[in-house]
Amino acid sequence: MLPSGVRRPTRRCRGITISCTGVKIKEVVTLSTGDGHGGSLTVKAVVTVQSTAAGVLGSLLGFSKLTDGVKDLLGKSLLLELVSAQLDPKTGLEKETLPAYARRASKEGNLITYEATFEVGEDFGTIGGVFVTNDQSKELFVKDIKLVTSNPNATLPTFTCNSWVASKSDNPEKRLFFINKQSYLPAQTPNGLVRLRAKELAILRGNGQGERKSFERIYDYDVYNDLGEPDDDVDKTRPVLGGSKEYPYPRRCRTGRPKSKKDPKSETRSGSFYVPRDEAFSEVKSANFSVKTFRSVLRAVVPSIQSAIIDVHLGFPYFTAIDSLFSEGLNLPKLEGAGLLRGVLPRLVRTVTDGKQEVLLFETPEMIDRDKFSWLRDEEFARQCLAGINPYAIELLETFPIVSKLDPKVYGPADSAITEEILEKEIKGVMTMQEALENKRLFILDYHDLFLPYVHKVRELKDTTLYGSRTIFFLTDEGRLSPLVIELTRPASATKPQWKQVFRPSSDATENWLWKHAKSHVRAHDSCHHELISHWLRTHCCVEPYSIAAHRQLSEIHPIYRLLHPHFRYTMEINALARQALINAGGIIEIAFSPLKYSIEISSVAYDQSWRFDMEALPADLIRRYATTTKSVIFRRFPRSNGVHWRRGMAVEDATAEHGLRLTIEDYPFAKDGLLIWSAIEEWVRDYVSHYYPTASEVTGDVELQAWWHDVRTKGHGDKQDEPWWPKLESPEALSQTLTTIIWVASAHHAAVNFGQYHFGGYFPNRPSIARTKMPTEDDDEKSFERFLKRPEASLLRCLPSQIQATVVMAVLDVLSNHSEDEEYLGGAPEAAWAEEPAIKSAFESFSVRLKEIEGLIDARNSDPELRNRFGAGLVPYELMKPFSAPGVTGKGVPNSVSI
């Protein structure tokens, strides 16, 4: 018996026309059922459901176990309805669905199959979709629905679902799955699916009201108003990021929780951090799925470290004490559920002394394993600007003298203390400073204007300090960078004038130790810039709006949705986890990075001052300084700026060079390898786009595509919606470049700044997250300077992170750098729909082959002794752009998406 309102069609015909792909291919079958009613096609639907730990536990508790068991026994727990892709030619209305209950058929491991049988008549036409109603008390994870028939002439579709279907008691709305072996632009949608396509998008958009529930699939926007906890502690009040000129920011997924009582602009952090149900797959992934591992570190290991180290400000007394983290480990208090935690975190949590003591024992980072003292060398300090985990910060210095853009009335004189005489002394007669400038031999890490406005604010906090900094490098004849000087600046205040000092490498003992101190400050600045801007802001934070907009405006049968979807997997889930424990008030970032409570606020400043979509493409990012036009255009292949002077200058356009670019530093491993990946993505996307959009009219006439891009600009990045540099999707070329940029950021950009974090930051003196003490020379404090002179090593250790800061960050970096066994890599498995389109299948295969070729090219480069920034005794080879990786902390591999 079927539910009320669902009628079973009664018409039977001998000539059966079944279209499996929804396009032109049709299989004509003539059957005889032997029942006296003529011919029909008997179709069996096989539904594969994957059980989860949470689902099994729920089924064992309470009354639901009994009711669900009865429904399974009676075959009433899962209702399927086949949907025709054609309207009824007589009425012009949608045809009635073909309903049937699916009975539980088998169980193998955690996979359960249900089967339903349909009699499909000739007048039903093309199968365009299937409705699923879950009458059980718990949600189901539906992997796929296969339609099969005994007739050899009929080819029927498989619905690849990989999606949660809520219980009817939670959500009475039927769940619709479209066929996924064919993609349709909106204007090409079969007429029987037009209304359903629009309705499904409306469901995903929601109405913007109420608090989101865990089973929902609604994608909507909100500002970052849930980082603080003012109701819990007024000191945990944080500004709302996004929606204002003061704090512009990308948008996150809306949760709709109640507002704070003490700060009505903020949202409370009570309850769960909602993500649309299909964005949270960790329950059906393997136990070592990286998000689950990360959650374990944040919820169990970090609190254990905090309880094991009583004094939160206690530093390391000797460098040998740092070394002991890799040989002896840190004793942890007894962990509840330690056995399970060891299974999830085998690299970190070990059992020693006959199982009576839990120890946090770190693996020796690759960099230190190869050369224990490499972090002390100036050459390695410089090399990591090109082949480390923040290769986005180094810039060409093309104008001199260096002048700040900040208001001198507020911050003090704008001129840098770095003079021509100082630089020429450090260049040591190789050439004049002017010649070095003209020959593009001077480069800069500039963290002066970004951090200087926060120096006094940060210094009001305990156990930290901050400067504005500039570091100048010289490009040697061997193609390597050599650091010349570091300038540290403290801005003027009401009680003190501006202070600035230039530090230089020296053989003098005192000057050499001051240089080491200054490098530690710059390294801390670079760590903050890397984590807050290159990593969090430019990948995690900026990609989420692209994903939200895609789900709101692009149907799942839209070809661009299918192109982008692999590059959005798990991003919202990992970002929600970051808001819970990483970037929130009192979270990991705020306890361990120099700006402390101002850290994420600084990322808003960077978004305001420097983020722009057209410069997120790798070629444009490398070029930047040549941006001179007043609007975003496509000049040759790369966009230009709106008159702002960008200083990156790491490449110039050159039609005769590989990829159309000539690098300013030829041996720039990130750029050199990154351009290989960029070009491969670009070619794949261009082939894909040209297949569906042969002319500009298809692009401009695609209402869903235009709505998606409008959503990205005006909602997801609404604080920058009026900027002139946004690309206009008016041609296949503009669309290809836009999509290539998004895919690059979500895959290779993120890989470049993420998966080497433990290699280079696991030994924290190389990349300290915080510098806690001022330079010994800043104030006329004779006692402080005397302590520095007597024990400079102890002075440097006091500047480095505390024990709790270091170990917490090391634990987090270890997990962030890890690839799970089920990682999904760029160019790996194709989407199901691509296999059905010969042109798309061929293009993806070429893309995949090219990525495998790139692996070999990178290996060859790492073996070339002429490339001194990637080859040499004790050097970590640059492998972050190698597309594929084995599981674990490998320092290579480019996953599809920002998934950790």
PDB file of C-alpha atoms in Angstrom, residues 665-850:
ATOM      1  CA  ILE A 665      64.432  34.415  -9.543  1.00  0.00           C
ATOM      2  CA  GLU A 666      64.856  31.471 -11.861  1.00  0.00           C
ATOM      3  CA  ASP A 667      65.323  28.954  -9.047  1.00  0.00           C
ATOM      4  CA  TYR A 668      62.083  29.794  -7.190  1.00  0.00           C
ATOM      5  CA  PRO A 669      60.839  26.277  -6.398  1.00  0.00           C
ATOM      6  CA  PHE A 670      57.274  27.177  -5.394  1.00  0.00           C
ATOM      7  CA  ALA A 671      56.694  29.341  -8.453  1.00  0.00           C
ATOM      8  CA  LYS A 672      58.513  27.017 -10.825  1.00  0.00           C
ATOM      9  CA  ASP A 673      56.544  23.938  -9.767  1.00  0.00           C
ATOM     10  CA  GLY A 674      53.360  25.854  -9.075  1.00  0.00           C
ATOM     11  CA  LEU A 675      53.207  27.115 -12.647  1.00  0.00           C
ATOM     12  CA  LEU A 676      53.271  23.504 -13.849  1.00  0.00           C
ATOM     13  CA  ILE A 677      50.197  22.764 -11.745  1.00  0.00           C
ATOM     14  CA  TRP A 678      48.524  26.045 -12.689  1.00  0.00           C
ATOM     15  CA  SER A 679      48.983  25.390 -16.409  1.00  0.00           C
ATOM     16  CA  ALA A 680      47.648  21.841 -16.094  1.00  0.00           C
ATOM     17  CA  ILE A 681      44.535  23.068 -14.276  1.00  0.00           C
ATOM     18  CA  GLU A 682      44.136  25.874 -16.789  1.00  0.00           C
ATOM     19  CA  GLU A 683      44.212  23.495 -19.761  1.00  0.00           C
ATOM     20  CA  TRP A 684      41.765  21.065 -18.145  1.00  0.00           C
ATOM     21  CA  VAL A 685      39.332  23.846 -17.253  1.00  0.00           C
ATOM     22  CA  ARG A 686      39.597  25.434 -20.688  1.00  0.00           C
ATOM     23  CA  ASP A 687      38.761  22.108 -22.361  1.00  0.00           C
ATOM     24  CA  TYR A 688      35.869  21.553 -19.965  1.00  0.00           C
ATOM     25  CA  VAL A 689      34.406  25.038 -20.383  1.00  0.00           C
ATOM     26  CA  SER A 690      34.718  25.058 -24.176  1.00  0.00           C
ATOM     27  CA  HIS A 691      32.722  21.821 -24.343  1.00  0.00           C
ATOM     28  CA  TYR A 692      29.699  23.356 -22.631  1.00  0.00           C
ATOM     29  CA  TYR A 693      30.209  26.999 -23.643  1.00  0.00           C
ATOM     30  CA  PRO A 694      31.457  27.184 -27.235  1.00  0.00           C
ATOM     31  CA  THR A 695      30.512  30.871 -27.505  1.00  0.00           C
ATOM     32  CA  ALA A 696      30.026  33.868 -25.236  1.00  0.00           C
ATOM     33  CA  SER A 697      26.249  33.707 -25.575  1.00  0.00           C
ATOM     34  CA  GLU A 698      26.097  30.426 -23.648  1.00  0.00           C
ATOM     35  CA  VAL A 699      28.043  32.050 -20.808  1.00  0.00           C
ATOM     36  CA  THR A 700      26.000  35.239 -20.589  1.00  0.00           C
ATOM     37  CA  GLY A 701      22.747  33.324 -21.104  1.00  0.00           C
ATOM     38  CA  ASP A 702      23.352  30.854 -18.272  1.00  0.00           C
ATOM     39  CA  VAL A 703      21.100  32.195 -15.530  1.00  0.00           C
ATOM     40  CA  GLU A 704      22.423  29.845 -12.851  1.00  0.00           C
ATOM     41  CA  LEU A 705      26.050  30.622 -13.660  1.00  0.00           C
ATOM     42  CA  GLN A 706      25.453  34.365 -13.562  1.00  0.00           C
ATOM     43  CA  ALA A 707      23.465  34.033 -10.314  1.00  0.00           C
ATOM     44  CA  TRP A 708      26.338  32.059  -8.768  1.00  0.00           C
ATOM     45  CA  TRP A 709      28.914  34.690  -9.628  1.00  0.00           C
ATOM     46  CA  HIS A 710      26.590  37.461  -8.476  1.00  0.00           C
ATOM     47  CA  ASP A 711      26.173  35.606  -5.164  1.00  0.00           C
ATOM     48  CA  VAL A 712      29.953  35.288  -4.777  1.00  0.00           C
ATOM     49  CA  ARG A 713      30.520  38.992  -5.378  1.00  0.00           C
ATOM     50  CA  THR A 714      27.574  40.592  -3.625  1.00  0.00           C
ATOM     51  CA  LYS A 715      27.064  38.202  -0.720  1.00  0.00           C
ATOM     52  CA  GLY A 716      30.006  35.884  -0.166  1.00  0.00           C
ATOM     53  CA  HIS A 717      32.495  38.716  -0.625  1.00  0.00           C
ATOM     54  CA  GLY A 718      29.923  41.456  -0.205  1.00  0.00           C
ATOM     55  CA  ASP A 719      32.275  43.910   1.485  1.00  0.00           C
ATOM     56  CA  LYS A 720      34.205  44.150  -1.796  1.00  0.00           C
ATOM     57  CA  GLN A 721      31.278  43.916  -4.189  1.00  0.00           C
ATOM     58  CA  ASP A 722      31.828  47.385  -5.675  1.00  0.00           C
ATOM     59  CA  GLU A 723      35.481  46.849  -6.544  1.00  0.00           C
ATOM     60  CA  PRO A 724      36.173  47.287 -10.279  1.00  0.00           C
ATOM     61  CA  TRP A 725      38.527  44.333 -10.528  1.00  0.00           C
ATOM     62  CA  TRP A 726      35.935  41.554 -10.304  1.00  0.00           C
ATOM     63  CA  PRO A 727      35.980  39.576 -13.562  1.00  0.00           C
ATOM     64  CA  LYS A 728      32.786  39.664 -15.597  1.00  0.00           C
ATOM     65  CA  LEU A 729      31.631  36.304 -16.845  1.00  0.00           C
ATOM     66  CA  GLU A 730      31.005  37.383 -20.423  1.00  0.00           C
ATOM     67  CA  SER A 731      33.118  34.890 -22.369  1.00  0.00           C
ATOM     68  CA  PRO A 732      34.416  31.324 -22.151  1.00  0.00           C
ATOM     69  CA  GLU A 733      37.901  32.758 -21.569  1.00  0.00           C
ATOM     70  CA  ALA A 734      36.810  34.848 -18.572  1.00  0.00           C
ATOM     71  CA  LEU A 735      34.886  31.908 -17.145  1.00  0.00           C
ATOM     72  CA  SER A 736      37.864  29.566 -17.592  1.00  0.00           C
ATOM     73  CA  GLN A 737      40.223  31.958 -15.863  1.00  0.00           C
ATOM     74  CA  THR A 738      37.798  32.476 -12.966  1.00  0.00           C
ATOM     75  CA  LEU A 739      37.303  28.738 -12.444  1.00  0.00           C
ATOM     76  CA  THR A 740      41.025  28.017 -12.786  1.00  0.00           C
ATOM     77  CA  THR A 741      41.727  30.561 -10.051  1.00  0.00           C
ATOM     78  CA  ILE A 742      39.203  29.012  -7.671  1.00  0.00           C
ATOM     79  CA  ILE A 743      40.479  25.486  -8.277  1.00  0.00           C
ATOM     80  CA  TRP A 744      44.098  26.630  -7.892  1.00  0.00           C
ATOM     81  CA  VAL A 745      43.402  28.306  -4.542  1.00  0.00           C
ATOM     82  CA  ALA A 746      41.421  25.362  -3.171  1.00  0.00           C
ATOM     83  CA  SER A 747      43.999  22.790  -4.240  1.00  0.00           C
ATOM     84  CA  ALA A 748      47.583  23.837  -4.969  1.00  0.00           C
ATOM     85  CA  HIS A 749      47.693  27.146  -3.083  1.00  0.00           C
ATOM     86  CA  HIS A 750      46.407  25.402   0.035  1.00  0.00           C
ATOM     87  CA  ALA A 751      48.781  22.461  -0.420  1.00  0.00           C
ATOM     88  CA  ALA A 752      51.741  24.831  -0.733  1.00  0.00           C
ATOM     89  CA  VAL A 753      51.056  26.508   2.612  1.00  0.00           C
ATOM     90  CA  ASN A 754      49.705  23.521   4.539  1.00  0.00           C
ATOM     91  CA  PHE A 755      51.385  20.180   4.061  1.00  0.00           C
ATOM     92  CA  GLY A 756      54.931  21.301   4.858  1.00  0.00           C
ATOM     93  CA  GLN A 757      54.007  22.853   8.181  1.00  0.00           C
ATOM     94  CA  TYR A 758      55.431  20.102  10.354  1.00  0.00           C
ATOM     95  CA  HIS A 759      58.544  19.683   8.188  1.00  0.00           C
ATOM     96  CA  PHE A 760      59.485  23.332   8.736  1.00  0.00           C
ATOM     97  CA  GLY A 761      57.557  24.341  11.861  1.00  0.00           C
ATOM     98  CA  GLY A 762      57.771  21.138  13.890  1.00  0.00           C
ATOM     99  CA  TYR A 763      61.095  22.352  15.239  1.00  0.00           C
ATOM    100  CA  PHE A 764      59.693  25.631  16.455  1.00  0.00           C
ATOM    101  CA  PRO A 765      62.921  27.702  16.731  1.00  0.00           C
ATOM    102  CA  ASN A 766      62.913  27.595  12.925  1.00  0.00           C
ATOM    103  CA  ARG A 767      59.378  29.023  12.762  1.00  0.00           C
ATOM    104  CA  PRO A 768      58.309  30.319  16.185  1.00  0.00           C
ATOM    105  CA  SER A 769      54.648  31.261  16.328  1.00  0.00           C
ATOM    106  CA  ILE A 770      55.402  34.038  18.786  1.00  0.00           C
ATOM    107  CA  ALA A 771      58.262  36.281  19.933  1.00  0.00           C
ATOM    108  CA  ARG A 772      57.637  37.007  23.619  1.00  0.00           C
ATOM    109  CA  THR A 773      60.336  39.493  24.565  1.00  0.00           C
ATOM    110  CA  LYS A 774      61.640  42.777  23.221  1.00  0.00           C
ATOM    111  CA  MET A 775      65.028  43.176  21.636  1.00  0.00           C
ATOM    112  CA  PRO A 776      67.719  43.619  24.296  1.00  0.00           C
ATOM    113  CA  THR A 777      68.677  46.966  22.728  1.00  0.00           C
ATOM    114  CA  GLU A 778      65.230  48.552  22.565  1.00  0.00           C
ATOM    115  CA  ASP A 779      65.162  50.255  25.973  1.00  0.00           C
ATOM    116  CA  ASP A 780      67.999  51.713  27.997  1.00  0.00           C
ATOM    117  CA  ASP A 781      67.676  48.891  30.502  1.00  0.00           C
ATOM    118  CA  GLU A 782      71.201  48.107  31.619  1.00  0.00           C
ATOM    119  CA  LYS A 783      70.191  45.068  33.692  1.00  0.00           C
ATOM    120  CA  SER A 784      68.300  43.503  30.799  1.00  0.00           C
ATOM    121  CA  PHE A 785      71.160  44.081  28.405  1.00  0.00           C
ATOM    122  CA  GLU A 786      73.620  42.733  30.953  1.00  0.00           C
ATOM    123  CA  ARG A 787      71.583  39.513  31.252  1.00  0.00           C
ATOM    124  CA  PHE A 788      71.658  39.236  27.482  1.00  0.00           C
ATOM    125  CA  LEU A 789      75.450  39.661  27.407  1.00  0.00           C
ATOM    126  CA  LYS A 790      76.006  37.023  30.092  1.00  0.00           C
ATOM    127  CA  ARG A 791      73.618  34.406  28.672  1.00  0.00           C
ATOM    128  CA  PRO A 792      72.513  35.276  25.136  1.00  0.00           C
ATOM    129  CA  GLU A 793      71.194  31.731  24.575  1.00  0.00           C
ATOM    130  CA  ALA A 794      68.878  32.044  27.587  1.00  0.00           C
ATOM    131  CA  SER A 795      67.746  35.442  26.287  1.00  0.00           C
ATOM    132  CA  LEU A 796      66.848  33.899  22.934  1.00  0.00           C
ATOM    133  CA  LEU A 797      64.985  31.014  24.606  1.00  0.00           C
ATOM    134  CA  ARG A 798      62.918  33.508  26.631  1.00  0.00           C
ATOM    135  CA  CYS A 799      61.942  35.152  23.334  1.00  0.00           C
ATOM    136  CA  LEU A 800      60.784  31.856  21.807  1.00  0.00           C
ATOM    137  CA  PRO A 801      57.376  30.280  22.556  1.00  0.00           C
ATOM    138  CA  SER A 802      56.640  28.925  26.010  1.00  0.00           C
ATOM    139  CA  GLN A 803      56.514  25.185  26.551  1.00  0.00           C
ATOM    140  CA  ILE A 804      52.746  25.084  26.322  1.00  0.00           C
ATOM    141  CA  GLN A 805      52.628  27.326  23.225  1.00  0.00           C
ATOM    142  CA  ALA A 806      55.283  25.298  21.443  1.00  0.00           C
ATOM    143  CA  THR A 807      53.876  21.844  22.158  1.00  0.00           C
ATOM    144  CA  VAL A 808      50.283  22.818  21.369  1.00  0.00           C
ATOM    145  CA  VAL A 809      51.301  24.315  18.023  1.00  0.00           C
ATOM    146  CA  MET A 810      53.539  21.336  17.239  1.00  0.00           C
ATOM    147  CA  ALA A 811      50.652  18.921  17.882  1.00  0.00           C
ATOM    148  CA  VAL A 812      48.340  20.929  15.644  1.00  0.00           C
ATOM    149  CA  LEU A 813      50.918  21.272  12.860  1.00  0.00           C
ATOM    150  CA  ASP A 814      51.574  17.540  12.935  1.00  0.00           C
ATOM    151  CA  VAL A 815      47.922  16.798  12.232  1.00  0.00           C
ATOM    152  CA  LEU A 816      47.482  19.613   9.702  1.00  0.00           C
ATOM    153  CA  SER A 817      50.422  18.244   7.711  1.00  0.00           C
ATOM    154  CA  ASN A 818      48.997  14.726   7.568  1.00  0.00           C
ATOM    155  CA  HIS A 819      47.365  13.026   4.584  1.00  0.00           C
ATOM    156  CA  SER A 820      44.724  10.446   5.417  1.00  0.00           C
ATOM    157  CA  GLU A 821      44.491   7.147   3.559  1.00  0.00           C
ATOM    158  CA  ASP A 822      41.340   8.315   1.795  1.00  0.00           C
ATOM    159  CA  GLU A 823      42.741  11.631   0.571  1.00  0.00           C
ATOM    160  CA  GLU A 824      41.274  12.777  -2.753  1.00  0.00           C
ATOM    161  CA  TYR A 825      43.996  14.241  -4.954  1.00  0.00           C
ATOM    162  CA  LEU A 826      43.956  16.635  -7.866  1.00  0.00           C
ATOM    163  CA  GLY A 827      43.587  14.630 -11.054  1.00  0.00           C
ATOM    164  CA  GLY A 828      42.646  11.483  -9.150  1.00  0.00           C
ATOM    165  CA  ALA A 829      39.184   9.972  -9.531  1.00  0.00           C
ATOM    166  CA  PRO A 830      36.854  11.624 -12.091  1.00  0.00           C
ATOM    167  CA  GLU A 831      33.271  12.596 -11.332  1.00  0.00           C
ATOM    168  CA  ALA A 832      30.698  10.053 -12.545  1.00  0.00           C
ATOM    169  CA  ALA A 833      29.202  12.413 -15.142  1.00  0.00           C
ATOM    170  CA  TRP A 834      32.554  12.944 -16.855  1.00  0.00           C
ATOM    171  CA  ALA A 835      32.854   9.288 -17.832  1.00  0.00           C
ATOM    172  CA  GLU A 836      29.695   9.582 -19.961  1.00  0.00           C
ATOM    173  CA  GLU A 837      30.973  12.512 -22.034  1.00  0.00           C
ATOM    174  CA  PRO A 838      33.785  11.328 -24.346  1.00  0.00           C
ATOM    175  CA  ALA A 839      35.296  14.802 -24.745  1.00  0.00           C
ATOM    176  CA  ILE A 840      35.276  15.467 -20.993  1.00  0.00           C
ATOM    177  CA  LYS A 841      36.554  11.989 -20.204  1.00  0.00           C
ATOM    178  CA  SER A 842      39.443  12.454 -22.628  1.00  0.00           C
ATOM    179  CA  ALA A 843      40.284  15.922 -21.260  1.00  0.00           C
ATOM    180  CA  PHE A 844      40.333  14.665 -17.672  1.00  0.00           C
ATOM    181  CA  GLU A 845      42.505  11.709 -18.591  1.00  0.00           C
ATOM    182  CA  SER A 846      44.964  14.102 -20.231  1.00  0.00           C
ATOM    183  CA  PHE A 847      44.896  16.237 -17.077  1.00  0.00           C
ATOM    184  CA  SER A 848      45.596  13.216 -14.907  1.00  0.00           C
ATOM    185  CA  VAL A 849      48.435  12.054 -17.143  1.00  0.00           C
ATOM    186  CA  ARG A 850      49.955  15.540 -17.104  1.00  0.00           C
TER     187      ARG A 850
END
